[in-house]
PDB file of C-alpha atoms in Angstrom:
ATOM      1  CA  MET A   1      33.029  34.570 -40.717  1.00 86.00           C
ATOM      2  CA  ILE A   2      35.428  32.311 -42.545  1.00 91.00           C
ATOM      3  CA  VAL A   3      37.748  29.583 -41.252  1.00 93.00           C
ATOM      4  CA  VAL A   4      40.849  28.339 -43.063  1.00 96.00           C
ATOM      5  CA  MET A   5      42.169  25.014 -41.754  1.00 95.00           C
ATOM      6  CA  TYR A   6      45.707  24.127 -42.851  1.00 96.00           C
ATOM      7  CA  VAL A   7      46.220  20.385 -42.501  1.00 94.00           C
ATOM      8  CA  LEU A   8      49.655  19.483 -41.098  1.00 95.00           C
ATOM      9  CA  GLU A   9      49.202  15.706 -40.961  1.00 91.00           C
ATOM     10  CA  PRO A  10      46.875  13.655 -43.169  1.00 89.00           C
ATOM     11  CA  GLU A  11      43.332  12.749 -42.181  1.00 86.00           C
ATOM     12  CA  ASP A  12      42.319   9.530 -43.885  1.00 83.00           C
ATOM     13  CA  GLY A  13      38.570  10.087 -43.716  1.00 79.00           C
ATOM     14  CA  GLY A  14      36.517   7.798 -41.524  1.00 81.00           C
ATOM     15  CA  THR A  15      39.190   7.904 -38.798  1.00 84.00           C
ATOM     16  CA  GLY A  16      37.954  11.049 -37.092  1.00 84.00           C
ATOM     17  CA  GLY A  17      38.870  14.688 -37.273  1.00 87.00           C
ATOM     18  CA  PHE A  18      36.960  17.347 -39.184  1.00 91.00           C
ATOM     19  CA  VAL A  19      33.337  16.536 -40.074  1.00 92.00           C
ATOM     20  CA  CYS A  20      30.633  18.637 -41.692  1.00 91.00           C
ATOM     21  CA  VAL A  21      27.232  18.579 -43.333  1.00 90.00           C
ATOM     22  CA  PRO A  22      27.878  19.876 -46.875  1.00 90.00           C
ATOM     23  CA  GLY A  23      25.446  22.599 -47.913  1.00 85.00           C
ATOM     24  CA  SER A  24      24.105  23.097 -44.385  1.00 85.00           C
ATOM     25  CA  HIS A  25      25.129  26.777 -44.451  1.00 86.00           C
ATOM     26  CA  LYS A  26      22.450  27.301 -47.119  1.00 84.00           C
ATOM     27  CA  ALA A  27      19.704  25.217 -45.481  1.00 82.00           C
ATOM     28  CA  ASN A  28      18.211  28.030 -43.353  1.00 76.00           C
ATOM     29  CA  VAL A  29      17.104  25.335 -40.898  1.00 72.00           C
ATOM     30  CA  HIS A  30      18.491  24.709 -37.415  1.00 74.00           C
ATOM     31  CA  TYR A  31      19.212  20.982 -37.689  1.00 73.00           C
ATOM     32  CA  ARG A  32      22.018  18.941 -36.168  1.00 77.00           C
ATOM     33  CA  PRO A  33      22.076  15.391 -37.496  1.00 80.00           C
ATOM     34  CA  SER A  34      23.588  12.564 -35.482  1.00 81.00           C
ATOM     35  CA  ILE A  35      27.345  12.182 -35.977  1.00 81.00           C
ATOM     36  CA  ASP A  36      26.556   8.791 -37.571  1.00 84.00           C
ATOM     37  CA  SER A  37      24.089  10.284 -40.080  1.00 86.00           C
ATOM     38  CA  HIS A  38      24.646   9.739 -43.800  1.00 87.00           C
ATOM     39  CA  LEU A  39      24.591  13.553 -44.088  1.00 88.00           C
ATOM     40  CA  VAL A  40      27.809  13.943 -42.060  1.00 90.00           C
ATOM     41  CA  VAL A  41      31.016  13.804 -44.123  1.00 92.00           C
ATOM     42  CA  ASN A  42      34.515  13.084 -42.773  1.00 91.00           C
ATOM     43  CA  PRO A  43      36.678  14.188 -45.738  1.00 92.00           C
ATOM     44  CA  VAL A  44      40.056  12.807 -46.721  1.00 92.00           C
ATOM     45  CA  LEU A  45      42.607  15.594 -46.181  1.00 92.00           C
ATOM     46  CA  ARG A  46      46.285  15.446 -47.113  1.00 94.00           C
ATOM     47  CA  ALA A  47      49.091  17.291 -45.375  1.00 94.00           C
ATOM     48  CA  GLY A  48      49.306  20.730 -46.982  1.00 96.00           C
ATOM     49  CA  ASP A  49      45.607  20.937 -47.850  1.00 96.00           C
ATOM     50  CA  ALA A  50      43.717  24.098 -46.940  1.00 97.00           C
ATOM     51  CA  LEU A  51      40.046  23.601 -46.119  1.00 94.00           C
ATOM     52  CA  ILE A  52      38.037  26.838 -46.290  1.00 96.00           C
ATOM     53  CA  TYR A  53      34.547  26.986 -44.800  1.00 94.00           C
ATOM     54  CA  THR A  54      32.062  29.406 -43.306  1.00 91.00           C
ATOM     55  CA  GLU A  55      31.085  29.286 -39.650  1.00 87.00           C
ATOM     56  CA  ALA A  56      27.473  29.022 -40.842  1.00 87.00           C
ATOM     57  CA  LEU A  57      28.296  25.446 -41.908  1.00 89.00           C
ATOM     58  CA  SER A  58      27.345  22.642 -39.494  1.00 87.00           C
ATOM     59  CA  PHE A  59      30.791  21.275 -38.606  1.00 89.00           C
ATOM     60  CA  GLY A  60      32.705  19.697 -35.770  1.00 88.00           C
ATOM     61  CA  LEU A  61      35.288  17.078 -34.834  1.00 86.00           C
ATOM     62  CA  ARG A  62      34.751  13.349 -34.639  1.00 87.00           C
ATOM     63  CA  ARG A  63      36.742  11.338 -32.078  1.00 88.00           C
ATOM     64  CA  TRP A  64      40.227  10.692 -33.450  1.00 87.00           C
ATOM     65  CA  GLU A  65      40.808   6.978 -34.128  1.00 86.00           C
ATOM     66  CA  SER A  66      43.927   7.054 -36.299  1.00 85.00           C
ATOM     67  CA  ASP A  67      47.397   5.917 -35.244  1.00 87.00           C
ATOM     68  CA  ARG A  68      48.718   9.298 -36.404  1.00 85.00           C
ATOM     69  CA  ARG A  69      48.197  12.455 -34.396  1.00 87.00           C
ATOM     70  CA  PHE A  70      45.715  15.115 -35.495  1.00 86.00           C
ATOM     71  CA  ARG A  71      47.446  18.409 -36.311  1.00 91.00           C
ATOM     72  CA  ALA A  72      46.057  21.412 -38.135  1.00 93.00           C
ATOM     73  CA  LEU A  73      46.214  25.203 -37.932  1.00 96.00           C
ATOM     74  CA  LEU A  74      42.889  27.036 -37.872  1.00 93.00           C
ATOM     75  CA  TYR A  75      42.719  30.709 -38.807  1.00 93.00           C
ATOM     76  CA  LYS A  76      39.447  32.583 -38.365  1.00 89.00           C
ATOM     77  CA  TYR A  77      38.677  35.686 -40.382  1.00 87.00           C
ATOM     78  CA  ALA A  78      35.907  38.184 -39.698  1.00 81.00           C
ATOM     79  CA  PRO A  79      34.878  41.567 -41.078  1.00 79.00           C
ATOM     80  CA  GLY A  80      36.282  44.641 -39.326  1.00 71.00           C
ATOM     81  CA  HIS A  81      33.112  45.291 -37.331  1.00 73.00           C
ATOM     82  CA  ALA A  82      32.929  41.800 -35.760  1.00 75.00           C
ATOM     83  CA  ALA A  83      34.845  40.143 -32.935  1.00 72.00           C
ATOM     84  CA  TRP A  84      34.730  36.868 -31.018  1.00 70.00           C
ATOM     85  CA  GLU A  85      35.179  38.578 -27.660  1.00 73.00           C
ATOM     86  CA  SER A  86      34.675  41.969 -26.128  1.00 76.00           C
ATOM     87  CA  PHE A  87      37.458  44.402 -26.982  1.00 75.00           C
ATOM     88  CA  ASP A  88      37.868  44.991 -23.244  1.00 80.00           C
ATOM     89  CA  THR A  89      39.704  41.648 -22.969  1.00 80.00           C
ATOM     90  CA  ILE A  90      42.652  42.985 -25.018  1.00 78.00           C
ATOM     91  CA  ALA A  91      42.343  46.757 -24.535  1.00 79.00           C
ATOM     92  CA  HIS A  92      45.213  46.838 -22.025  1.00 84.00           C
ATOM     93  CA  TYR A  93      47.615  45.643 -24.760  1.00 86.00           C
ATOM     94  CA  ARG A  94      47.128  48.929 -26.642  1.00 83.00           C
ATOM     95  CA  ASP A  95      49.016  50.700 -23.854  1.00 86.00           C
ATOM     96  CA  LEU A  96      51.986  48.406 -24.525  1.00 91.00           C
ATOM     97  CA  ALA A  97      52.089  49.153 -28.267  1.00 90.00           C
ATOM     98  CA  THR A  98      55.111  51.241 -29.217  1.00 92.00           C
ATOM     99  CA  THR A  99      54.516  51.769 -32.957  1.00 89.00           C
ATOM    100  CA  ASP A 100      51.630  53.049 -35.064  1.00 85.00           C
ATOM    101  CA  LEU A 101      51.382  49.635 -36.739  1.00 86.00           C
ATOM    102  CA  GLN A 102      51.029  47.849 -33.380  1.00 87.00           C
ATOM    103  CA  ARG A 103      48.360  50.336 -32.269  1.00 84.00           C
ATOM    104  CA  ALA A 104      46.485  49.916 -35.560  1.00 81.00           C
ATOM    105  CA  ILE A 105      46.505  46.120 -35.315  1.00 80.00           C
ATOM    106  CA  LEU A 106      45.074  46.361 -31.786  1.00 83.00           C
ATOM    107  CA  ARG A 107      42.311  48.842 -32.610  1.00 80.00           C
ATOM    108  CA  PRO A 108      38.773  47.742 -31.710  1.00 78.00           C
ATOM    109  CA  PRO A 109      36.258  46.415 -34.253  1.00 77.00           C
ATOM    110  CA  ASN A 110      34.511  49.230 -36.106  1.00 73.00           C
ATOM    111  CA  VAL A 111      32.644  50.141 -39.261  1.00 71.00           C
ATOM    112  CA  ARG A 112      33.224  53.851 -39.725  1.00 68.00           C
ATOM    113  CA  ALA A 113      36.895  54.421 -38.840  1.00 65.00           C
ATOM    114  CA  ARG A 114      38.267  52.417 -41.742  1.00 63.00           C
ATOM    115  CA  VAL A 115      41.854  53.424 -42.323  1.00 67.00           C
ATOM    116  CA  GLY A 116      44.769  51.505 -43.756  1.00 68.00           C
ATOM    117  CA  LEU A 117      47.480  49.991 -41.611  1.00 67.00           C
ATOM    118  CA  PRO A 118      50.660  52.107 -41.441  1.00 67.00           C
ATOM    119  CA  PHE A 119      53.108  49.512 -42.787  1.00 70.00           C
ATOM    120  CA  PRO A 120      56.716  50.736 -42.897  1.00 72.00           C
ATOM    121  CA  GLU A 121      58.270  51.421 -46.288  1.00 74.00           C
ATOM    122  CA  LYS A 122      60.836  48.968 -47.679  1.00 73.00           C
ATOM    123  CA  ALA A 123      64.436  49.937 -47.001  1.00 64.00           C
TER     124      ALA A 123
END
């Protein structure tokens, strides 16, 4: 699974916010260093930056110590057969869908029933 973090306000690095252990997604070892470890990086991020990382990366948030507020948008992407929660938690919304596109967007995770979304044609 992939995460894209769009930074809305700058993070100066060293003042908190997003932290990670670069390369940890390839380590094949379950290891969580102390937040103060030299392995943990708190990158400088400017407003408008997009940080893309895998959920296999060791990452987290350090306590925010800047005078500015911390604001970012996080979008998580997963393959069609995966989900963060059971489909049962949103299944009732399918009954409310009134178009084929809405029903397609709300379909459960699957591998075999791969069909395109029925986007309307341009007028």
